[in-house]
Short mmCIF file of C-alpha atoms and ligand atoms in Angstrom, two decimals:
data_model
loop_
_atom_site.label_atom_id
_atom_site.label_comp_id
_atom_site.label_asym_id
_atom_site.label_seq_id
_atom_site.Cartn_x
_atom_site.Cartn_y
_atom_site.Cartn_z
CA MET J 21 14.80 -49.22 -93.21
CA THR J 22 12.05 -46.84 -94.28
CA TYR J 23 10.95 -43.97 -92.04
CA ASP J 24 8.00 -44.90 -89.80
CA THR J 25 5.76 -41.86 -89.26
CA GLN J 26 4.47 -43.52 -86.05
CA ASN J 27 7.88 -43.45 -84.31
CA ILE J 28 7.81 -41.75 -80.90
CA PHE J 29 9.79 -38.67 -81.96
CA ALA J 30 7.52 -38.13 -84.99
CA LYS J 31 4.60 -38.16 -82.53
CA ILE J 32 6.38 -35.62 -80.30
CA LEU J 33 7.09 -33.42 -83.34
CA ARG J 34 3.37 -33.52 -84.28
CA GLY J 35 2.43 -32.66 -80.67
CA GLU J 36 0.62 -35.98 -80.21
CA ILE J 37 2.62 -36.91 -77.12
CA PRO J 38 4.30 -34.52 -74.67
CA CYS J 39 7.97 -33.76 -74.14
CA THR J 40 9.95 -31.55 -71.77
CA LYS J 41 11.00 -29.01 -74.37
CA VAL J 42 14.00 -26.73 -73.97
CA TYR J 43 14.25 -25.17 -77.44
CA GLU J 44 12.50 -25.00 -80.82
CA ASP J 45 13.07 -23.13 -84.06
CA ASP J 46 11.84 -23.56 -87.65
CA HIS J 47 14.08 -26.56 -88.35
CA THR J 48 14.90 -28.19 -85.00
CA ILE J 49 13.58 -29.04 -81.54
CA ALA J 50 15.38 -29.99 -78.31
CA PHE J 51 13.87 -31.78 -75.31
CA MET J 52 14.95 -33.74 -72.27
CA ASP J 53 15.79 -37.45 -72.66
CA ILE J 54 13.37 -39.40 -70.42
CA MET J 55 16.08 -41.95 -69.53
CA PRO J 56 19.02 -39.60 -69.05
CA GLN J 57 22.58 -40.91 -68.93
CA ALA J 58 23.40 -37.83 -66.84
CA ASP J 59 21.31 -35.01 -65.33
CA GLY J 60 20.58 -32.55 -68.13
CA HIS J 61 20.82 -35.12 -70.98
CA THR J 62 19.09 -33.40 -73.90
CA LEU J 63 18.14 -34.58 -77.41
CA VAL J 64 18.30 -32.35 -80.49
CA LEU J 65 16.26 -33.33 -83.57
CA PRO J 66 15.77 -31.93 -87.03
CA LYS J 67 12.09 -31.57 -87.88
CA ALA J 68 12.80 -33.10 -91.30
CA ALA J 69 12.05 -36.81 -91.37
CA SER J 70 14.94 -39.26 -91.65
CA VAL J 71 15.68 -42.54 -89.88
CA ASN J 72 19.18 -41.41 -88.92
CA LEU J 73 22.30 -39.66 -90.25
CA LEU J 74 22.74 -42.13 -93.09
CA ASP J 75 19.53 -41.35 -94.99
CA ALA J 76 19.26 -37.66 -94.00
CA ASP J 77 19.39 -34.89 -96.59
CA ALA J 78 22.73 -33.13 -95.95
CA SER J 79 20.92 -29.79 -96.10
CA THR J 80 19.45 -30.55 -92.64
CA PHE J 81 22.85 -30.60 -90.92
CA ALA J 82 23.61 -26.87 -90.85
CA ALA J 83 20.51 -26.03 -88.80
CA LEU J 84 20.76 -29.24 -86.77
CA PHE J 85 24.36 -28.68 -85.68
CA ALA J 86 23.80 -24.97 -85.07
CA SER J 87 21.15 -26.10 -82.57
CA VAL J 88 23.42 -28.83 -81.17
CA GLN J 89 26.08 -26.17 -80.46
CA LYS J 90 23.49 -23.82 -78.92
CA ILE J 91 22.13 -26.59 -76.68
CA ALA J 92 25.61 -27.93 -75.79
CA ARG J 93 26.65 -24.47 -74.56
CA ALA J 94 23.43 -24.05 -72.57
CA VAL J 95 23.67 -27.57 -71.10
CA LYS J 96 27.28 -26.97 -70.01
CA THR J 97 26.52 -23.59 -68.46
CA GLY J 98 23.05 -24.36 -67.11
CA MET J 99 24.01 -27.69 -65.56
CA GLY J 100 27.40 -26.41 -64.35
CA ALA J 101 29.11 -29.26 -66.21
CA ASP J 102 32.86 -29.67 -66.80
CA GLY J 103 32.28 -30.89 -70.37
CA VAL J 104 29.69 -32.19 -72.81
CA ILE J 105 29.64 -35.24 -75.03
CA ILE J 106 27.73 -35.43 -78.29
CA THR J 107 26.59 -38.89 -79.45
CA GLN J 108 24.44 -40.10 -82.31
CA PHE J 109 23.58 -43.72 -83.16
CA ASN J 110 22.79 -45.17 -86.59
CA GLU J 111 20.82 -48.46 -86.83
CA ALA J 112 19.84 -50.88 -84.07
CA ALA J 113 23.21 -52.65 -84.18
CA ALA J 114 24.84 -49.34 -83.25
CA GLY J 115 22.46 -48.74 -80.32
CA GLN J 116 19.74 -46.72 -82.07
CA THR J 117 16.34 -47.31 -80.46
CA VAL J 118 14.24 -44.44 -81.86
CA PHE J 119 14.28 -44.16 -85.62
CA HIS J 120 14.07 -40.40 -86.24
CA LEU J 121 17.49 -38.69 -86.46
CA HIS J 122 18.55 -37.22 -83.11
CA VAL J 123 21.72 -36.04 -81.40
CA HIS J 124 22.42 -36.64 -77.70
CA VAL J 125 23.91 -33.76 -75.69
CA ILE J 126 25.16 -35.18 -72.40
CA PRO J 127 26.88 -33.13 -69.68
CA ARG J 128 29.91 -34.62 -67.91
CA TRP J 129 31.52 -33.82 -64.59
CA GLU J 130 35.01 -34.88 -63.51
CA GLY J 131 34.71 -38.16 -61.60
CA VAL J 132 30.98 -38.74 -62.36
CA ALA J 133 30.29 -41.92 -64.34
CA LEU J 134 27.83 -41.95 -67.21
CA ARG J 135 24.63 -43.91 -66.52
CA ARG J 136 23.49 -46.70 -68.84
CA HIS J 137 21.97 -45.82 -72.25
CA SER J 138 18.15 -46.24 -72.16
CA GLY J 139 18.44 -47.21 -68.47
CA THR J 140 16.16 -45.68 -65.85
CA MET J 141 13.15 -43.37 -66.36
CA GLU J 142 13.60 -39.95 -64.72
CA SER J 143 10.74 -38.26 -62.85
CA PRO J 144 8.94 -35.50 -64.77
CA ASP J 145 9.74 -33.02 -61.97
CA VAL J 146 13.49 -33.60 -62.27
CA LEU J 147 13.30 -33.32 -66.08
CA LYS J 148 11.40 -30.04 -65.73
CA ALA J 149 13.89 -28.66 -63.19
CA ASN J 150 16.86 -29.53 -65.42
CA ALA J 151 15.10 -28.10 -68.48
CA ALA J 152 14.57 -24.83 -66.58
CA LYS J 153 18.31 -24.60 -65.85
CA ILE J 154 19.16 -25.18 -69.52
CA ILE J 155 16.52 -22.73 -70.75
CA ALA J 156 17.89 -20.10 -68.37
CA ALA J 157 21.32 -20.53 -70.00
CA LEU J 158 20.09 -20.29 -73.60
P1 LIG Q 209 18.90 -43.79 -79.44
O1 LIG Q 209 19.42 -45.06 -78.87
O2 LIG Q 209 19.98 -42.86 -79.87
O3 LIG Q 209 17.86 -44.07 -80.50
O4 LIG Q 209 18.23 -43.06 -78.22
C1 LIG Q 209 16.89 -42.79 -78.07
C2 LIG Q 209 16.80 -42.01 -76.80
O5 LIG Q 209 15.49 -41.51 -76.71
C3 LIG Q 209 17.10 -42.80 -75.52
O6 LIG Q 209 18.14 -42.15 -74.83
C4 LIG Q 209 15.77 -42.76 -74.77
O7 LIG Q 209 15.97 -42.61 -73.39
C5 LIG Q 209 15.10 -41.55 -75.36
N1 LIG Q 209 13.64 -41.57 -75.38
C6 LIG Q 209 12.82 -42.58 -75.71
N2 LIG Q 209 11.53 -42.19 -75.67
C7 LIG Q 209 11.54 -40.88 -75.32
C8 LIG Q 209 10.52 -39.90 -75.10
N3 LIG Q 209 9.22 -40.20 -75.23
N4 LIG Q 209 10.90 -38.66 -74.73
C9 LIG Q 209 12.20 -38.35 -74.56
N5 LIG Q 209 13.22 -39.23 -74.77
C10 LIG Q 209 12.89 -40.47 -75.12
#
């Protein structure tokens, strides 16, 4: 698959559509997932264009995973989570639905089940409130 510059995350990166941003630096951006599998579910993206991990330039991973660690710590602390899972899907058959490389940071609490992937849209107010908690922990 070739990279489609009209994919939704490319549009967010260009500022053409909004996101609930929690973090940005020269190489990465993090924002709230609009269909969270748990409260505080955050996505971390490299700004460099690639469909997924498989076609990415390996030089993007140092900055990407530095941001993933930063966000994972802030999500765990800010959301008061017991743990955090990191997921990343490659190709439609593996569950990928947006074709710009991204890493999911999903908080977990003992005894709380994960919601369905790409399930229910969250309200903007809840996304903003959770983003504020994560930002406060950065
Ligand atoms: P994946 O299956 O790894 O490609 O996941 C894409 C994720 O992006 C899903 O969890 C969606 O809920 C999420 N998503 C889709 N559109 C948006 C958007 N406009 N802003 C934030 N998250 C989105």
